[in-house]
Amino acid sequence: MDKYNKPLRVEGAARRNLPQPQTYAHPIQGLYDKHSQEQQEDTTNSELSSGEKAMLRDKMTRSKRQKRIMSARDAALDYSLEKKYPSSSSQKKKGIVEEDNEWMERPKSIAEMGLLAEERIREARAKGHFDYLPGRGKPIPTDINENNPFVDRTEYFLNRIVQRQGAAPPWIMMQQEVDTETTKFRTDLERSLRLYVTTERDSITTSSMALREWRHNNQGYFGTLLEKLNGRLRSYNVMCPASVRKNRLDLEEELQDVYRRITTPSS
């Protein structure tokens, strides 16, 4: 035998290092096994979830029933409260409906306006709106200056509006304030001087002693008050017409006037 055709023999460590043959599954067979495993898992899951689905279905049914009961209860409560305490939205809707009705009933001519006025008056009289009027059964008040030929009609109506509304020019308002302050000053001055002129036994003391003591104790205070009052009088005289201006006050004149009133016996 030729040495080149002689088969080789592998022994020892070289034989152990040779690669061993491996077996591989057929691809079609692997797909079939995977598909069957998934079918088994789906079957198991469907069998386990059927009970859970029933429980979920019952739970959803109960929750829907509870929601319907609660909504019906809330609707009944809202209706009863709306009947007892009308809300602003319902009042607005009612007002809109009434406005629409008034718009439909709005007269389009003078004759229709007269008919509508008579109808409204009859309705108000039937409801008793004219039973307790303030001037019912009393004569209509008249103003003596209304028919005065020496008073212009425009001036008369303007004066009446001013009187009824309580409005007046600024100088008239300031005149009232100045008069009030002047009256208060004279009242305080008389009260203060009376304490010095009249004793506890109501006997009249000498004028020189009473006035001297009063000037020593109170002249500075009342002098300051009089300066403020004269400042107000100056402001008033600037604003008012010349015919209604007021003179400034003098402390000595006011003091002598008050002293005469105190010491003069009343008849």
XYZ file of N, CA and C in Angstrom, residues 73-232:
480
model
N -80.883 61.676 42.474
C -81.054 62.332 43.775
C -80.614 63.794 43.704
N -79.478 64.066 43.029
C -79.010 65.450 42.898
C -79.983 66.287 42.085
N -80.536 65.710 41.029
C -81.495 66.454 40.214
C -82.748 66.796 41.006
N -83.227 65.840 41.828
C -84.408 66.122 42.651
C -84.113 67.200 43.687
N -82.900 67.155 44.292
C -82.533 68.177 45.273
C -82.399 69.549 44.624
N -81.771 69.601 43.441
C -81.646 70.880 42.737
C -83.008 71.448 42.377
N -83.911 70.591 41.967
C -85.247 71.071 41.593
C -85.983 71.645 42.799
N -85.878 70.945 43.952
C -86.566 71.446 45.148
C -85.954 72.754 45.634
N -84.608 72.855 45.587
C -83.963 74.103 45.992
C -84.276 75.236 45.032
N -84.365 74.929 43.756
C -84.698 75.963 42.761
C -86.106 76.482 42.969
N -87.001 75.583 43.383
C -88.379 76.026 43.647
C -88.441 76.906 44.889
N -87.630 76.550 45.918
C -87.689 77.284 47.184
C -86.821 78.528 47.161
N -85.604 78.418 46.606
C -84.686 79.559 46.545
C -84.260 79.746 45.091
N -84.947 80.571 44.344
C -84.585 80.771 42.933
C -83.195 81.375 42.818
N -82.414 80.855 41.914
C -81.061 81.349 41.706
C -81.068 82.552 40.778
N -79.897 83.194 40.696
C -79.784 84.383 39.847
C -79.918 84.028 38.373
N -79.440 82.828 37.983
C -79.551 82.439 36.575
C -81.004 82.269 36.161
N -81.793 81.628 37.057
C -83.213 81.469 36.728
C -83.919 82.806 36.704
N -83.544 83.695 37.622
C -84.143 85.025 37.608
C -83.762 85.779 36.348
N -82.505 85.607 35.916
C -82.094 86.262 34.675
C -82.891 85.727 33.493
N -83.077 84.392 33.463
C -83.871 83.817 32.380
C -85.294 84.342 32.423
N -85.835 84.426 33.652
C -87.189 84.949 33.789
C -87.251 86.400 33.346
N -86.193 87.175 33.710
C -86.168 88.570 33.285
C -86.055 88.708 31.784
N -85.291 87.813 31.156
C -85.171 87.854 29.696
C -86.508 87.550 29.044
N -87.222 86.564 29.596
C -88.543 86.241 29.043
C -89.493 87.418 29.211
N -89.442 88.063 30.399
C -90.317 89.216 30.609
C -89.951 90.362 29.674
N -88.641 90.557 29.440
C -88.236 91.607 28.514
C -88.718 91.300 27.099
N -88.654 90.026 26.720
C -89.161 89.658 25.397
C -90.657 89.924 25.299
N -91.381 89.597 26.388
C -92.822 89.862 26.367
C -93.106 91.358 26.297
N -92.313 92.147 27.045
C -92.507 93.587 26.976
C -92.182 94.118 25.586
N -91.160 93.542 24.973
C -90.820 93.976 23.615
C -91.946 93.652 22.638
N -92.560 92.489 22.825
C -93.678 92.135 21.956
C -94.877 93.036 22.217
N -95.057 93.455 23.516
C -96.199 94.290 23.845
C -95.917 95.774 23.657
N -94.744 96.142 23.205
C -94.405 97.552 23.069
C -95.301 98.196 22.010
N -95.913 99.329 22.370
C -96.833 99.957 21.404
C -96.077 100.546 20.229
N -96.768 100.571 19.111
C -96.172 101.088 17.881
C -96.827 102.379 17.428
N -97.786 102.879 18.186
C -98.443 104.143 17.849
C -98.906 104.804 19.143
N -99.354 106.059 19.027
C -99.804 106.793 20.210
C -101.078 106.175 20.776
N -101.968 105.714 19.900
C -103.210 105.093 20.373
C -102.913 103.805 21.145
N -102.008 102.977 20.623
C -101.635 101.753 21.329
C -100.944 102.070 22.656
N -100.180 103.150 22.694
C -99.531 103.543 23.941
C -100.563 103.912 25.004
N -101.612 104.642 24.604
C -102.664 104.984 25.555
C -103.402 103.758 26.057
N -103.688 102.821 25.156
C -104.362 101.589 25.572
C -103.493 100.774 26.529
N -102.188 100.709 26.228
C -101.286 99.963 27.105
C -101.195 100.616 28.481
N -101.156 101.946 28.518
C -101.100 102.647 29.808
C -102.360 102.386 30.628
N -103.513 102.440 29.992
C -104.756 102.163 30.716
C -104.788 100.728 31.237
N -104.290 99.795 30.431
C -104.270 98.396 30.873
C -103.344 98.209 32.072
N -102.166 98.841 32.034
C -101.241 98.734 33.162
C -101.836 99.376 34.422
N -102.529 100.486 34.268
C -103.148 101.145 35.424
C -104.228 100.261 36.030
N -105.031 99.624 35.190
C -106.079 98.723 35.703
C -105.461 97.536 36.437
N -104.378 96.974 35.884
C -103.718 95.853 36.555
C -103.148 96.274 37.914
N -102.508 97.448 37.957
C -101.951 97.922 39.227
C -103.047 98.214 40.242
N -104.158 98.772 39.789
C -105.269 99.051 40.708
C -105.871 97.752 41.229
N -105.970 96.731 40.355
C -106.513 95.448 40.802
C -105.592 94.774 41.823
N -104.275 94.984 41.690
C -103.327 94.401 42.645
C -103.212 95.208 43.931
N -103.823 96.387 43.981
C -103.803 97.193 45.198
C -102.607 98.100 45.342
N -101.951 98.427 44.236
C -100.791 99.303 44.311
C -101.161 100.753 44.601
N -102.417 101.127 44.405
C -102.850 102.507 44.637
C -103.600 102.664 45.966
N -103.587 101.644 46.798
C -104.376 101.711 48.033
C -103.682 102.502 49.136
N -102.364 102.488 49.164
C -101.637 103.117 50.272
C -100.635 104.146 49.752
N -101.072 105.031 48.895
C -100.211 106.096 48.397
C -100.039 107.178 49.461
N -98.862 107.825 49.534
C -98.646 108.846 50.576
C -99.608 110.027 50.479
N -99.959 110.469 49.285
C -100.824 111.638 49.145
C -102.267 111.309 48.869
N -102.686 110.086 49.170
C -104.066 109.684 48.889
C -105.032 110.435 49.817
N -106.031 111.090 49.231
C -107.027 111.825 49.999
C -106.567 113.170 50.520
N -105.393 113.646 50.092
C -104.871 114.927 50.552
C -104.780 115.894 49.376
N -104.875 117.196 49.637
C -104.755 118.168 48.545
C -103.340 118.194 47.988
N -103.235 118.518 46.727
C -101.926 118.578 46.083
C -101.181 119.804 46.599
N -99.955 119.654 47.080
C -99.219 120.823 47.592
C -98.873 121.787 46.464
N -99.032 123.069 46.749
C -98.745 124.118 45.765
C -97.693 125.064 46.313
N -96.990 125.703 45.407
C -95.955 126.676 45.755
C -96.447 128.066 45.374
N -96.288 129.024 46.286
C -96.795 130.372 46.019
C -95.996 131.065 44.919
N -94.740 130.630 44.719
C -93.912 131.254 43.684
C -94.126 130.643 42.309
N -94.975 129.625 42.224
C -95.162 128.970 40.931
C -95.817 129.897 39.922
N -96.762 130.696 40.367
C -97.468 131.627 39.480
C -97.045 133.072 39.717
N -95.876 133.276 40.293
C -95.380 134.631 40.538
C -94.905 135.248 39.226
N -95.491 136.384 38.797
C -95.076 136.973 37.512
C -93.694 137.599 37.565
N -93.148 137.850 38.745
C -91.846 138.498 38.863
C -90.689 137.488 38.904
N -91.012 136.208 38.878
C -89.986 135.163 38.908
C -89.989 134.441 37.571
N -88.825 134.367 36.963
C -88.711 133.672 35.683
C -88.984 132.178 35.871
N -89.640 131.570 34.872
C -90.009 130.156 34.996
C -88.770 129.264 35.077
N -87.771 129.572 34.263
C -86.548 128.765 34.306
C -85.862 128.878 35.656
N -85.780 130.104 36.175
C -85.168 130.298 37.486
C -85.966 129.592 38.583
N -87.290 129.621 38.450
C -88.132 128.966 39.461
C -87.880 127.462 39.492
N -87.868 126.832 38.307
C -87.671 125.379 38.265
C -86.256 125.001 38.706
N -85.266 125.814 38.356
C -83.905 125.519 38.801
C -83.793 125.599 40.323
N -84.419 126.634 40.908
C -84.387 126.756 42.370
C -85.115 125.598 43.043
N -86.205 125.144 42.446
C -86.936 124.028 43.037
C -86.123 122.735 42.977
N -85.424 122.536 41.862
C -84.573 121.346 41.757
C -83.464 121.392 42.800
N -82.861 122.579 42.979
C -81.788 122.719 43.964
C -82.302 122.440 45.369
N -83.495 122.956 45.694
C -84.059 122.744 47.025
C -84.410 121.282 47.271
N -84.962 120.624 46.273
C -85.372 119.229 46.466
C -84.178 118.287 46.523
N -83.161 118.543 45.728
C -82.002 117.662 45.698
C -80.978 117.990 46.775
N -81.158 119.092 47.478
C -80.202 119.460 48.517
C -78.902 120.015 47.981
N -78.861 120.399 46.707
C -77.649 120.956 46.113
C -77.672 122.471 46.227
N -76.500 123.072 46.282
C -76.391 124.520 46.413
C -75.011 124.945 45.930
N -74.841 126.225 45.579
C -73.513 126.726 45.201
C -72.530 126.592 46.354
N -71.239 126.575 46.063
C -70.242 126.387 47.135
C -70.285 127.476 48.198
N -70.552 128.725 47.801
C -70.535 129.801 48.796
C -71.714 129.687 49.767
N -72.841 129.105 49.300
C -73.973 128.903 50.209
C -73.642 127.816 51.229
N -72.999 126.748 50.782
C -72.585 125.704 51.717
C -71.582 126.246 52.738
N -70.661 127.092 52.263
C -69.685 127.668 53.181
C -70.341 128.665 54.126
N -71.383 129.364 53.667
C -72.107 130.281 54.537
C -72.734 129.534 55.713
N -73.309 128.375 55.440
C -73.886 127.575 56.517
C -72.813 127.131 57.508
N -71.653 126.739 57.003
C -70.575 126.308 57.897
C -70.071 127.466 58.754
N -69.915 128.657 58.145
C -69.428 129.820 58.896
C -70.434 130.232 59.960
N -71.714 130.219 59.627
C -72.739 130.569 60.618
C -72.731 129.590 61.786
N -72.566 128.314 61.482
C -72.521 127.309 62.554
C -71.312 127.521 63.462
N -70.147 127.792 62.865
C -68.946 128.013 63.673
C -69.059 129.291 64.504
N -69.669 130.346 63.943
C -69.838 131.592 64.702
C -70.761 131.387 65.896
N -71.853 130.676 65.694
C -72.780 130.400 66.799
C -72.108 129.579 67.885
N -71.313 128.599 67.492
C -70.613 127.764 68.481
C -69.588 128.593 69.257
N -68.881 129.498 68.571
C -67.882 130.329 69.254
C -68.556 131.221 70.298
N -69.651 131.843 69.944
C -70.339 132.725 70.891
C -70.933 131.946 72.064
N -71.429 130.742 71.799
C -71.970 129.921 72.889
C -70.877 129.510 73.870
N -69.723 129.085 73.340
C -68.612 128.706 74.223
C -68.090 129.908 75.007
N -68.045 131.073 74.344
C -67.576 132.270 75.040
C -68.519 132.653 76.183
N -69.813 132.589 75.950
C -70.773 132.915 77.002
C -70.703 131.910 78.149
N -70.563 130.651 77.846
C -70.479 129.643 78.909
C -69.217 129.846 79.758
N -68.109 130.170 79.084
C -66.864 130.362 79.826
C -66.910 131.617 80.695
N -67.443 132.728 80.151
C -67.490 133.966 80.930
C -68.498 133.885 82.072
N -69.553 133.124 81.888
C -70.567 133.009 82.938
C -69.988 132.345 84.197
N -69.022 131.467 84.024
C -68.409 130.829 85.189
C -67.636 131.825 86.049
N -67.138 132.879 85.435
C -66.358 133.864 86.189
C -67.225 134.995 86.730
N -68.271 135.341 86.012
C -69.100 136.471 86.433
C -70.042 136.063 87.547
N -70.620 134.872 87.473
C -71.605 134.416 88.452
C -70.942 133.455 89.425
N -71.104 133.704 90.707
C -70.547 132.825 91.734
C -71.491 131.662 91.984
N -71.123 130.797 92.918
C -71.960 129.647 93.240
C -73.291 130.070 93.840
N -73.340 131.260 94.506
C -74.589 131.740 95.088
C -75.388 132.601 94.110
N -74.946 132.642 92.832
C -75.630 133.405 91.792
C -75.655 134.905 92.096
N -74.656 135.410 92.787
C -74.543 136.850 93.023
C -73.580 137.453 92.016
N -73.906 138.648 91.539
C -73.102 139.283 90.508
C -71.872 139.927 91.154
N -70.689 139.562 90.680
C -69.452 140.157 91.187
C -69.116 141.409 90.400
N -68.078 142.091 90.797
C -67.668 143.306 90.092
C -67.149 142.949 88.718
N -67.435 143.800 87.730
C -67.066 143.516 86.350
C -65.566 143.543 86.141
N -64.876 144.440 86.799
C -63.428 144.553 86.584
C -62.700 143.291 87.032
N -63.061 142.756 88.168
C -62.400 141.551 88.665
C -62.724 140.337 87.794
N -64.001 140.199 87.379
C -64.392 139.036 86.571
C -63.732 139.068 85.202
N -63.747 140.239 84.538
C -63.146 140.322 83.211
C -61.634 140.165 83.279
N -61.013 140.730 84.322
C -59.561 140.612 84.458
C -59.155 139.154 84.655
N -59.877 138.446 85.483
C -59.552 137.031 85.718
C -59.809 136.185 84.478
N -60.896 136.512 83.769
C -61.190 135.731 82.555
C -60.126 135.957 81.495
N -59.705 137.248 81.303
C -58.670 137.531 80.302
C -57.364 136.830 80.664
N -57.066 136.747 81.910
C -55.813 136.115 82.329
C -55.810 134.615 82.025
N -56.958 133.983 82.106
C -57.016 132.523 81.950
C -57.452 132.056 80.561
N -58.284 132.808 79.842
C -58.912 132.280 78.625
C -58.761 133.159 77.392
N -58.141 134.337 77.509
C -58.092 135.221 76.350
C -57.237 134.628 75.228
N -56.141 133.976 75.561
C -55.293 133.379 74.525
C -56.011 132.271 73.754
N -56.747 131.437 74.477
C -57.461 130.328 73.817
C -58.539 130.847 72.870
N -59.382 131.763 73.356
C -60.454 132.271 72.507
C -59.921 133.185 71.406
N -58.758 133.824 71.638
C -58.147 134.603 70.564
C -57.707 133.718 69.407
N -57.155 132.541 69.714
C -56.767 131.599 68.649
C -57.985 131.099 67.881
N -59.064 130.769 68.597
C -60.290 130.333 67.918
C -60.839 131.427 67.017
N -60.763 132.684 67.476
C -61.299 133.781 66.680
C -60.460 134.029 65.430
N -59.158 133.829 65.506
C -58.317 133.978 64.315
C -58.691 132.947 63.245
N -58.913 131.711 63.649
C -59.334 130.684 62.688
C -60.694 131.019 62.088
N -61.613 131.513 62.920
C -62.937 131.864 62.419
C -62.870 133.037 61.450
N -62.029 134.031 61.724
C -61.874 135.153 60.800
C -61.240 134.711 59.479
N -60.361 133.704 59.527
C -59.822 133.155 58.279
C -60.904 132.507 57.428
N -61.805 131.821 58.072
C -62.933 131.234 57.344
C -63.831 132.319 56.766
